[in-house]
XYZ file of C-alpha atoms in Angstrom:
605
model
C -17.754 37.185 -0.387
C -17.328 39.717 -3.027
C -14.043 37.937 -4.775
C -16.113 34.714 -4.826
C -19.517 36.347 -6.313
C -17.283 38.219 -9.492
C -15.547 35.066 -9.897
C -19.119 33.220 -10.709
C -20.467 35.332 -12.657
C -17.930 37.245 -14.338
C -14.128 35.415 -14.158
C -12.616 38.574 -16.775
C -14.091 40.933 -14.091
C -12.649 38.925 -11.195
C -9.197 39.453 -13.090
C -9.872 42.951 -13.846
C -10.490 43.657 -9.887
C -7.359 41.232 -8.779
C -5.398 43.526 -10.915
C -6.584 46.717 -9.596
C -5.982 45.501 -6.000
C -2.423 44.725 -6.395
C -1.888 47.992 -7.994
C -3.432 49.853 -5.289
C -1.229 47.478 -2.733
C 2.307 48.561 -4.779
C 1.127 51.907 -4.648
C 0.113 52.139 -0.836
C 3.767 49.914 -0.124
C 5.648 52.690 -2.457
C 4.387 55.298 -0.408
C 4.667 53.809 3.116
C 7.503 54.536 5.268
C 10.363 51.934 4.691
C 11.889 51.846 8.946
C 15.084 50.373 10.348
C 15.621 50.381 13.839
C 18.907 50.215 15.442
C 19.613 49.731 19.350
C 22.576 50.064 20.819
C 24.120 49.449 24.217
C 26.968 50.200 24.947
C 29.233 48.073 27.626
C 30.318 51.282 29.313
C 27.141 53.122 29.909
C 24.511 51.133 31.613
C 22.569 54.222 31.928
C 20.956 54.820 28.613
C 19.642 53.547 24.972
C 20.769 54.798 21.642
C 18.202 54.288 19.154
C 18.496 54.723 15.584
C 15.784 54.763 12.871
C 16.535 54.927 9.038
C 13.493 56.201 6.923
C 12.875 55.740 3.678
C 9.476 57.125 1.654
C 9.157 60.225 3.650
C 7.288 63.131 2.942
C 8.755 66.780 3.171
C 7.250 67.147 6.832
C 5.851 63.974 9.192
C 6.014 63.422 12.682
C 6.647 60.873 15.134
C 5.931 59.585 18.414
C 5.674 57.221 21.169
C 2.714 54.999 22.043
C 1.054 55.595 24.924
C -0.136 52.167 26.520
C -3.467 51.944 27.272
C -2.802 50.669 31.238
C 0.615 51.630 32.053
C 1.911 54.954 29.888
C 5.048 55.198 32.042
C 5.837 58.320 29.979
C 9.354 57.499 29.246
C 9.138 60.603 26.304
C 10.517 62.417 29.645
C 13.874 60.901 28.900
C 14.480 61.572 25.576
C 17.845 63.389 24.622
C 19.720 64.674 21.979
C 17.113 64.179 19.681
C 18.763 64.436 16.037
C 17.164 64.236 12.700
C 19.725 64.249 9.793
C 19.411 63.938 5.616
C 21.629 64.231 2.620
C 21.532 67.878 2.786
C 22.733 67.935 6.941
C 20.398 68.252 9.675
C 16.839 68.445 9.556
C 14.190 70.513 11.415
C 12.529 68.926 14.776
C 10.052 70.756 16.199
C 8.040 69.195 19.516
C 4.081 69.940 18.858
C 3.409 67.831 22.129
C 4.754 65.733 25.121
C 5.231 62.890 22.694
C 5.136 63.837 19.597
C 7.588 65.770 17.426
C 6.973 67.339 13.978
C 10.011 66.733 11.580
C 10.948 69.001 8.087
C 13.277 67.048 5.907
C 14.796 68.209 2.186
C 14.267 64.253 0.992
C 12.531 61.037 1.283
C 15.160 59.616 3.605
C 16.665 60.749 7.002
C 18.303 59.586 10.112
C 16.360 59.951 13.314
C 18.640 59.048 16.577
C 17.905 59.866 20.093
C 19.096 58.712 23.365
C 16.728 57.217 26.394
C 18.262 58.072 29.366
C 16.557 55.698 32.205
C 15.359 57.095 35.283
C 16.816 55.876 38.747
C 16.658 52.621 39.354
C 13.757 51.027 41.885
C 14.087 50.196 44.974
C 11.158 47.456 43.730
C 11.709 47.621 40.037
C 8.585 47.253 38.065
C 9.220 43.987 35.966
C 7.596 45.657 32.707
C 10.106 48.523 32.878
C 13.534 48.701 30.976
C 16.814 48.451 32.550
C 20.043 48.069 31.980
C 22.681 46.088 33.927
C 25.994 44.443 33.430
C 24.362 40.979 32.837
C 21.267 41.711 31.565
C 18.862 44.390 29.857
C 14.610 44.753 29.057
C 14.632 46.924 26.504
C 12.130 48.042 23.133
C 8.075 48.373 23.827
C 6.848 51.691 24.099
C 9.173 52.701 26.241
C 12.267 52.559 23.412
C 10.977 53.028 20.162
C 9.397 56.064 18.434
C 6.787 55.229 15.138
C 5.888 57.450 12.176
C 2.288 59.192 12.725
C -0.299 57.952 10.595
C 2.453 54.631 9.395
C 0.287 52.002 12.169
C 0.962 49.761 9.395
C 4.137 50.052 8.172
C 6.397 47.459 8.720
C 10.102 47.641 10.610
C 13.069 45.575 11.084
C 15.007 45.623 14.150
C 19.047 45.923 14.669
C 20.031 44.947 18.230
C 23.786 46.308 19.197
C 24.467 44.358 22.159
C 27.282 42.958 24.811
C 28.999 40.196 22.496
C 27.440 37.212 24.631
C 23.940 38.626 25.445
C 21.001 35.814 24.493
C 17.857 37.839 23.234
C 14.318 36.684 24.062
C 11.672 38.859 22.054
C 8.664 37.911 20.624
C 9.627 39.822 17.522
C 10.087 38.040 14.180
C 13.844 36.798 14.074
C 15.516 37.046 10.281
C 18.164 35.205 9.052
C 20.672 37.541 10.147
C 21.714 37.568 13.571
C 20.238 39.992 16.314
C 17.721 41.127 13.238
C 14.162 40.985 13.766
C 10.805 41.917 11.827
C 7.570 43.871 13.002
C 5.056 43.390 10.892
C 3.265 46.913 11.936
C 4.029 49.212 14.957
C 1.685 46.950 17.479
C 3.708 44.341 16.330
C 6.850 46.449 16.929
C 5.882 48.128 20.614
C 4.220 45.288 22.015
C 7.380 42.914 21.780
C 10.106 43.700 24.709
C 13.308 42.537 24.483
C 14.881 40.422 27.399
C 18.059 39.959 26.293
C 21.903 38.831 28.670
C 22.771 35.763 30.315
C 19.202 33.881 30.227
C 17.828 30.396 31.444
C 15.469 29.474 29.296
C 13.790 26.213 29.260
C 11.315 25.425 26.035
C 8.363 22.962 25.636
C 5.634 22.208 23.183
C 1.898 22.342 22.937
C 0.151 21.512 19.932
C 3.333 21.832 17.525
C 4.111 25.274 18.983
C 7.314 26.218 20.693
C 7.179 28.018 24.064
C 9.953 29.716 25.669
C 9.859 30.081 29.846
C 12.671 32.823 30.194
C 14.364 33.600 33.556
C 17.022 36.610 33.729
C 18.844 36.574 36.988
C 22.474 37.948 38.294
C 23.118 35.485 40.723
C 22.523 31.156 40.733
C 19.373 29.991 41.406
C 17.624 26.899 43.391
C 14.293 26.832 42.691
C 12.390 23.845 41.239
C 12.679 25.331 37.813
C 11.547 21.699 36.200
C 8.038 21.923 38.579
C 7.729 25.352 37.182
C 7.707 24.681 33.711
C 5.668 21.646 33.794
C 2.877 23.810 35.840
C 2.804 26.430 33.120
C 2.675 23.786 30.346
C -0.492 22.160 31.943
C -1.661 25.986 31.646
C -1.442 25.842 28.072
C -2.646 22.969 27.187
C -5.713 24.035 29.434
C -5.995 27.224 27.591
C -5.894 25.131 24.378
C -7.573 22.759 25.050
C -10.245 25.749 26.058
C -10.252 27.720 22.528
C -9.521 24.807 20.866
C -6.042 26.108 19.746
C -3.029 28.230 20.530
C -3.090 32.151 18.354
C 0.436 32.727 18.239
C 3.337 31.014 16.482
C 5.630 31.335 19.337
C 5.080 32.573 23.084
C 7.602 33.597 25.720
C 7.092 33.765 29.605
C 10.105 36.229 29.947
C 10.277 36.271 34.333
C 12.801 38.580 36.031
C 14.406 37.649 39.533
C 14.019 40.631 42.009
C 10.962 43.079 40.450
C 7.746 42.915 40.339
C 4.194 43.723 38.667
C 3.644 41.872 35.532
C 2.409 42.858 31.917
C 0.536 41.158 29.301
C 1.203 41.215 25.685
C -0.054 39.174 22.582
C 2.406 36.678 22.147
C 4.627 37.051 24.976
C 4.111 38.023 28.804
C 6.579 39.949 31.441
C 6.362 39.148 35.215
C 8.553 39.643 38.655
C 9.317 36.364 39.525
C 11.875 36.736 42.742
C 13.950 33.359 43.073
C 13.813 33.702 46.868
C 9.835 33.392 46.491
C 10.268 30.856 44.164
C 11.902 28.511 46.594
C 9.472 29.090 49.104
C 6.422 28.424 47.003
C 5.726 28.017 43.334
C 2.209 29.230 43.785
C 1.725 32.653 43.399
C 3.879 32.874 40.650
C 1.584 30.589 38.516
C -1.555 31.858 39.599
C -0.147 34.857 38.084
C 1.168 33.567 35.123
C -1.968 31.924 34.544
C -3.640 35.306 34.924
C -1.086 37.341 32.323
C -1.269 34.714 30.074
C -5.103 34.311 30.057
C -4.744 37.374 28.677
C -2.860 36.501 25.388
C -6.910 35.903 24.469
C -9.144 37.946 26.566
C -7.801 41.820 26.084
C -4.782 41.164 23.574
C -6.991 39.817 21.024
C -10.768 40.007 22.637
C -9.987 43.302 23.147
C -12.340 46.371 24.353
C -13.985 48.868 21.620
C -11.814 51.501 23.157
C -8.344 50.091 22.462
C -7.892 50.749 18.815
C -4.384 51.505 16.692
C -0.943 53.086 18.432
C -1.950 56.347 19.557
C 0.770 58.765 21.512
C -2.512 59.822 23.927
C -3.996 58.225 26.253
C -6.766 56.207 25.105
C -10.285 56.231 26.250
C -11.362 54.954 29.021
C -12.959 51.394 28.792
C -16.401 50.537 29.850
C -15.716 46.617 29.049
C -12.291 46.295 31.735
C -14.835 44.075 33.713
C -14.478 41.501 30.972
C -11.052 41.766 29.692
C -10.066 41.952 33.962
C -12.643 39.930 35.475
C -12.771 37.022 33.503
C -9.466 36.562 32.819
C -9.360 36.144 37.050
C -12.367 33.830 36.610
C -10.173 31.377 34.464
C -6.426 31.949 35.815
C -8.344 30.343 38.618
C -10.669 27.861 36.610
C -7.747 26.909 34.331
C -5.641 26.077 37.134
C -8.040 23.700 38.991
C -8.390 21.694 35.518
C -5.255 21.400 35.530
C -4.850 19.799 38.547
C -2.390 22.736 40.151
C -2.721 24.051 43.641
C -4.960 26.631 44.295
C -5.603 29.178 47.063
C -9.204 27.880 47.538
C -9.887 24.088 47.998
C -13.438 24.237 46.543
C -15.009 26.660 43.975
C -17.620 27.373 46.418
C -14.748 28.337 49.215
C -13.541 30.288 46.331
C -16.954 31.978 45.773
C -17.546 32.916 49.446
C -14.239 34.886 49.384
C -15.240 37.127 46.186
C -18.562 37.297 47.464
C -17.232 38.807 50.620
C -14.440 41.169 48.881
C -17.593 42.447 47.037
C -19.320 43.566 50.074
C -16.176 44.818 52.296
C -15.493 47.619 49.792
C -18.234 49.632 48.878
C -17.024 50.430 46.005
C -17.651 47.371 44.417
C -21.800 48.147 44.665
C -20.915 50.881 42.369
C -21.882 50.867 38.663
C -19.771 48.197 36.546
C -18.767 50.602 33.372
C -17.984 53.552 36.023
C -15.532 50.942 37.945
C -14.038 49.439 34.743
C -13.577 53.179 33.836
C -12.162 53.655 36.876
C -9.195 50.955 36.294
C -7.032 52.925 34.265
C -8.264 56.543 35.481
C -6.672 58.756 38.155
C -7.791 58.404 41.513
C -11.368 60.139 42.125
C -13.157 58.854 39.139
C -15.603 57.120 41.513
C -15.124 60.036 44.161
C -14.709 58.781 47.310
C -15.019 54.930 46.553
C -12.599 52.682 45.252
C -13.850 49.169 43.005
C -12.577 46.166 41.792
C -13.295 45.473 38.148
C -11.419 41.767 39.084
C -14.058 41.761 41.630
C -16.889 42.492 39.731
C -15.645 40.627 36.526
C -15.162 37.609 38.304
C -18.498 37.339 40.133
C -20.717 38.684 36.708
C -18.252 35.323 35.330
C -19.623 33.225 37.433
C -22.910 34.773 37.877
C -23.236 34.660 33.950
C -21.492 30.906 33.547
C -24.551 29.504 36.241
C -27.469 31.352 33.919
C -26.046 29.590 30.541
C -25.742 26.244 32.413
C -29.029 26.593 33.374
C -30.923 27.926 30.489
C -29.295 25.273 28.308
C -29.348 21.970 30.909
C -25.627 21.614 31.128
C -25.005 21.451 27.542
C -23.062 24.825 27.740
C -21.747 27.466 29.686
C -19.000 30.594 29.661
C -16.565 28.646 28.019
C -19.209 29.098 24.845
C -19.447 32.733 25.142
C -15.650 33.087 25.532
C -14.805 31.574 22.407
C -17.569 32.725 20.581
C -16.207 36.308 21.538
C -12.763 35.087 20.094
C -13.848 33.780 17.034
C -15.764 37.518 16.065
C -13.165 39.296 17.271
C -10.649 39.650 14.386
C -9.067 42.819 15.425
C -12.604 44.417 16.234
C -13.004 45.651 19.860
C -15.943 44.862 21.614
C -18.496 46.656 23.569
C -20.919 45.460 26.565
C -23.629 45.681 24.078
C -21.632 42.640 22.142
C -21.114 40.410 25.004
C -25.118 40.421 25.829
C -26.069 39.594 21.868
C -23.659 36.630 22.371
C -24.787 35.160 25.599
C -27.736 35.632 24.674
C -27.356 33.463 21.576
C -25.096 30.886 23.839
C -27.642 30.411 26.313
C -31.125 31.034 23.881
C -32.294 33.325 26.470
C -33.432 36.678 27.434
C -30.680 38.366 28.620
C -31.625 41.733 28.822
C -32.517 42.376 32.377
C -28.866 41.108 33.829
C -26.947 43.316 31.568
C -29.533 46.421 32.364
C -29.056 45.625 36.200
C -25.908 44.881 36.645
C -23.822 46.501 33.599
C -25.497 49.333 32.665
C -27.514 50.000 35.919
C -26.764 50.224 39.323
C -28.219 47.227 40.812
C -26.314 45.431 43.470
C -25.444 42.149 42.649
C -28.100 39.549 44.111
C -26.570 36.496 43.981
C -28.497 34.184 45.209
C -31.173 34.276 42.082
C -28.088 32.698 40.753
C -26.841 30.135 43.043
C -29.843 28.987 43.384
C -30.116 27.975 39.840
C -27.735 25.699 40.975
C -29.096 24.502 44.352
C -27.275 26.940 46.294
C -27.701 29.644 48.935
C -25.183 32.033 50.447
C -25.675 33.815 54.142
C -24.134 37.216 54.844
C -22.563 38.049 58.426
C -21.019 40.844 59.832
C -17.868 40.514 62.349
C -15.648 42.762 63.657
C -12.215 42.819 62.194
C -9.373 41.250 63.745
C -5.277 41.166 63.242
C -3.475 38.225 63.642
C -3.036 38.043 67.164
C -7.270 38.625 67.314
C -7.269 41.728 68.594
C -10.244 44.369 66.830
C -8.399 45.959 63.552
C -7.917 49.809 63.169
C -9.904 51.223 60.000
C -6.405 52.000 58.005
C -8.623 51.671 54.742
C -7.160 54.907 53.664
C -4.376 55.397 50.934
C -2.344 57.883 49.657
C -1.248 58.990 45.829
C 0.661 61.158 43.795
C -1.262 61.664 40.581
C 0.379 61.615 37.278
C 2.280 65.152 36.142
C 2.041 66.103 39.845
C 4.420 66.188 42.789
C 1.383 66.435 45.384
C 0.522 63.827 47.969
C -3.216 63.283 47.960
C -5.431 61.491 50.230
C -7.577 58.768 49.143
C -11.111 58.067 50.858
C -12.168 53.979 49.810
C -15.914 54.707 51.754
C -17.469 57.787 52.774
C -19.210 56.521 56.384
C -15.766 54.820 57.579
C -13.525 56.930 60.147
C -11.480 58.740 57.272
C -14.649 59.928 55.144
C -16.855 60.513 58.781
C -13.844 62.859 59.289
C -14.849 64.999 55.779
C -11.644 63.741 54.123
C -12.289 63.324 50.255
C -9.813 61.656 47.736
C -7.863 64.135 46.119
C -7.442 66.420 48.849
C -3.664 67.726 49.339
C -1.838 65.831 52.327
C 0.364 67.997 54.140
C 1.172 66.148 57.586
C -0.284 64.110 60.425
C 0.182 65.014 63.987
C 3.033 67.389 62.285
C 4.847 64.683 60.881
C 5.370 66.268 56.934
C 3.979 63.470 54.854
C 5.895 64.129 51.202
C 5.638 61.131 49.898
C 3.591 57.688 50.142
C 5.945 56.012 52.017
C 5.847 58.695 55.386
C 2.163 57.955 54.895
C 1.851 54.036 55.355
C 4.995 53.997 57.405
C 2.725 56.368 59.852
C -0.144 54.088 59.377
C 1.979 51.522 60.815
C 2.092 52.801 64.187
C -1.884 53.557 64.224
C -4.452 51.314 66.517
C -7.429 52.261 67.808
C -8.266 55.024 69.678
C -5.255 57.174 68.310
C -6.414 60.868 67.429
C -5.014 62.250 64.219
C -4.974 65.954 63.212
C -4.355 65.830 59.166
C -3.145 69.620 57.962
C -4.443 69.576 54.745
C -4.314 72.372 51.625
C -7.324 73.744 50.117
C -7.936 76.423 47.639
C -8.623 78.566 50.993
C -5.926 77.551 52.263
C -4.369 75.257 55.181
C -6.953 73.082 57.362
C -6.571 70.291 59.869
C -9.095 67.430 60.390
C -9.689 65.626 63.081
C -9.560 61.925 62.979
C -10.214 59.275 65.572
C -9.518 55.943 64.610
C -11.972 53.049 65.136
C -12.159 49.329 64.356
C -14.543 48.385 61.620
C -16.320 45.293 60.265
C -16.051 42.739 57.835
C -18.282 40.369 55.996
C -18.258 36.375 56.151
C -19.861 34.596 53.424
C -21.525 30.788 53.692
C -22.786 29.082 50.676
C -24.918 26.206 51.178
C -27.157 23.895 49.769
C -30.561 24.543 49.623
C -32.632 21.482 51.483
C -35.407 21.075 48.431
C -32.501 20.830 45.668
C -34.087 19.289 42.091
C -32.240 16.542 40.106
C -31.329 19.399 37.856
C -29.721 21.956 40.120
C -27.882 18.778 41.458
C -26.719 18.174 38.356
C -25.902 21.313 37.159
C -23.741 21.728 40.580
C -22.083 19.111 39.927
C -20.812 20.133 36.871
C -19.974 23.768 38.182
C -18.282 22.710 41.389
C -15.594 20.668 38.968
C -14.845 23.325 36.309
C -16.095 21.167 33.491
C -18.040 22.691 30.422
């Protein structure tokens, strides 16, 4: 706006400015740290990473660091060694001011940094977003490999892979010209790219011009329908197009790993456990989580929360908007995949709804408020006290709570797929806040929107949803049963669950609802598990592997540590209830609710 009013009115102006602006760029470029990474692997030691970075346009003293992620800071600073720091003049100074960050005095603008990662013991069910190292194959980079310059966000890198000689590499970095060189643009760019490199399938296909890579990294053959998997995750795409009218990447990878699991989202790429003996038995999990990660791609990697800003090496805040980011993205994995025409767990969006509604009500937790629970996602155990909440949960159903009040308001002419991309196009790089969404659905829908968002965001009102079915000629009935295992005999309350929390070596209990068995008892979360019936519980394994052998009517003496020291509660373990949802139609249904139902129970906008 400004470039265009000075070159109305005043085009010497206009070239005075242009002038001063590229001057200021040179400068700030002059001044910015110049990085090469280098990693190395070397054939003999599958154990560790050697990482190299070159510096250029360095100040006497700076620091670095490594990013913690927002979700998942797996703390891998706790296997750096043999930290090094070298210039012209010999070795430098390295001093550690923190877990992850290290101050650095140099005698000139350019050093050496090098440091090794030595990787932890492998897992017994290897988390897929996690490096590792193997004869065939390697994940490597992210925020678990590479260190940044503090206060250099936006300095740009390039990136030296050392690998086995016949090692593919699947990143969603920049490739160069040169071979196994790639470009970050800035250090988001650089730590939010991992590297799946070794002997790779990978099968590509195009939507809208754009190349997609579906990566699988295996050690042994596989069988799986690998050609029904690809075409299921292409309909995805072209959904999610076809949604936001375009794709926001130049290139995406679905990089899958036989034999882990988990799965992590990132802006132009996503990482997932994709075990080939589950993929032979059924394609369908796997894509309904694909279609969940890569949901994401829009809604958190780039409609992301006010609280996740820039690379930091803390934790970031915790976010009030998860319940948005989480819960819609489950809203369309599951809406996406029923336009597509792929299987789905649910036959019906109203079986679909009956099942949420009922999660909702068999965990407490879920009544609690929506902020506090989307806090909650990324937060140690106890944030909520003795509850535990979905933000999924609660996303999903404000989704669909939210999509039947725009239908309405507007007659069919819109509904969440409006606010969705609406929040898109703003974003540009600015998070949002809850405050943001209701401005926006309230201009989608042309309607007060006040009162939902002061219920059920802010406030603590539990969710009513039959003021919003009914918008659409709907009605759902809640019932109570007792429940039952799979050979229908009553259940034992095991809604319990055990933790270790992070920078501890503890086992803690974890209470999920005050009034069941476990809370009755005067158990709370966080308090120190030492054994049951004098079997030593150390870890959370002994604890579920006990809970195994539980049914009702068992007595259970917990010894646990307080601040006053050793104490054993008495536990007797009953069966519990569960809630069954029905959604109906109403008998005195209008043409419009009809209508409007219609539309919803399809998926169509």
């Amino acid at each position: 706006m400004l470039a265009s009013t000075l070159r109305r009115i005043c085009p010497g102006l206009m070239a005075v400015f242009v002038f001063h602006l590229n001057s200021f760029c040179q400068e700030s470029l002059r001044h910015s740290p110049v990085i090469n990474y280098t990693l190395k692997i070397d054939p003999a030691d599958f154990t560790s990473l050697h990482v190299e970075m070159d510096i250029s346009n360095l100040p006497d003293t700076f620091q670095v660091a490594m990013v913690a992620h927002p979700g998942y800071d797996d703390r891998y600073w706790r296997f750096i060694k043999d930290m090094d720091v070298e210039d012209k003049n010999g070795k430098a100074k390295i001093i550690r001011q923190d877990s992850a960050l290290w101050r650095i005095i140099v005698n000139d603008s350019r050093a050496t940094l090098s440091y090794t990662l030595q990787l932890p013991p492998k897992e017994r069910n290897p988390s897929t977003w996690k490096p590792f190292i193997d004869s065939s194959g390697a994940l490597i980079g992210g925020t678990h490999s590479f260190m940044y310059v503090v206060g250099a966000t936006n300095a740009p890198s390039h990136i030296s892979l050392q690998l086995p000689k016949y090692w593919q590499v699947a990143t969603s970095l920049t490739p160069t010209t040169a071979k196994n060189v790639y470009y970050a643009p800035s250090v988001e760019a650089l730590t939010d790219a991992p590297i799946l490199a070794g002997t790779l399938k990978v099968w590509p296909f195009t939507v809208d011009g754009i190349r997609h890579d579906v990566v699988y990294y295996s050690k042994t053959r596989i069988s799986f329908d690998s050609a029904s998997l690809v075409d299921a995750i292409k309909k995805i795409v072209e959904q999610a197009s076809a949604l936001f009218r375009g794709l926001p990447y130049k290139k995406y990878l679905f990089l899958l790993r036989d034999n882990a699991y988990g799965a992590l989202e990132h802006r132009d790429c996503l990482t997932l456990g994709a075990p080939a003996s589950e993929l032979e038995k059924d394609l369908q999990p796997i894509i309904a989580d694909i279609a969940h990660e890569y949901f994401h791609a829009w809604n958190l990697m780039r409609i992301r929360p006010a609280e996740f800003g820039d690379p930091v090496y803390k934790t970031p805040p915790l976010s009030r908007g998860l319940w948005w980011s989480e819960g819609l993205t489950m809203f369309y994995a599951d809406l996406l995949l029923r336009r597509a025409g792929l299987p789905v767990y649910d036959s019906t969006r109203t079986a679909h709804l009956e099942k949420l509604i009922a999660r909702y009500y068999n965990s407490p937790g879920n009544q609690k408020n929506v902020e506090e629970v989307s806090m909650a996602e990324f937060a140690p155990p106890g944030l909520l006290g003795d509850y535990i909440g979905s933000t999924h949960v609660q996303g999903e159903l404000l989704g669909n709570m939210l999509d039947l009040l725009i239908r309405y308001a507007t007659n069919g002419e819109r509904s969440i797929d409006d606010a969705i991309r609406k929040m898109f196009e703003i974003s540009g790089g600015k998070g949002f806040t809850n405050g943001d969404i209701e401005k926006i659905v309230s201009r989608i829908c042309g309607c007060e929107d006040h009162q939902f968002f002061n219920d059920y965001i802010t406030g603590n009102k539990v969710f009513d949803f039959n003021v919003y079915l009914q918008l659409i000629g709907l009605h759902a009935t809640v019932s109570w049963k007792n429940a039952q295992q799979d050979d229908g005999k009553p259940a034992p309350d095991l809604r319990v669950y055990a933790f270790i929390p992070p920078n501890q070596a503890d086992l803690q209990i974890g209470i999920v609802d005050p009034a069941n068995c476990w809370g009755n008892a005067g158990l709370h979360t966080g308090d120190r598990l030492l054994s049951i019936n004098d079997s030593l519980m150390t870890s959370r394994n002994d604890f579920y592997s006990y809970l195994r052998r539980v049914h009702i009517g068992d007595t259970l003496y917990i010894a646990i540590q307080k601040a006053s020291g050793i104490s054993k509660t008495r536990v007797v373990i009953t069966g519990y209830q569960q809630a069954w949802v029905k959604i109906e139609e109403i008998a005195d249904a209008t043409e419009k609710q009809k209508a409007l139902r219609s539309l919803w129970v399809t998926g169509k906008n």
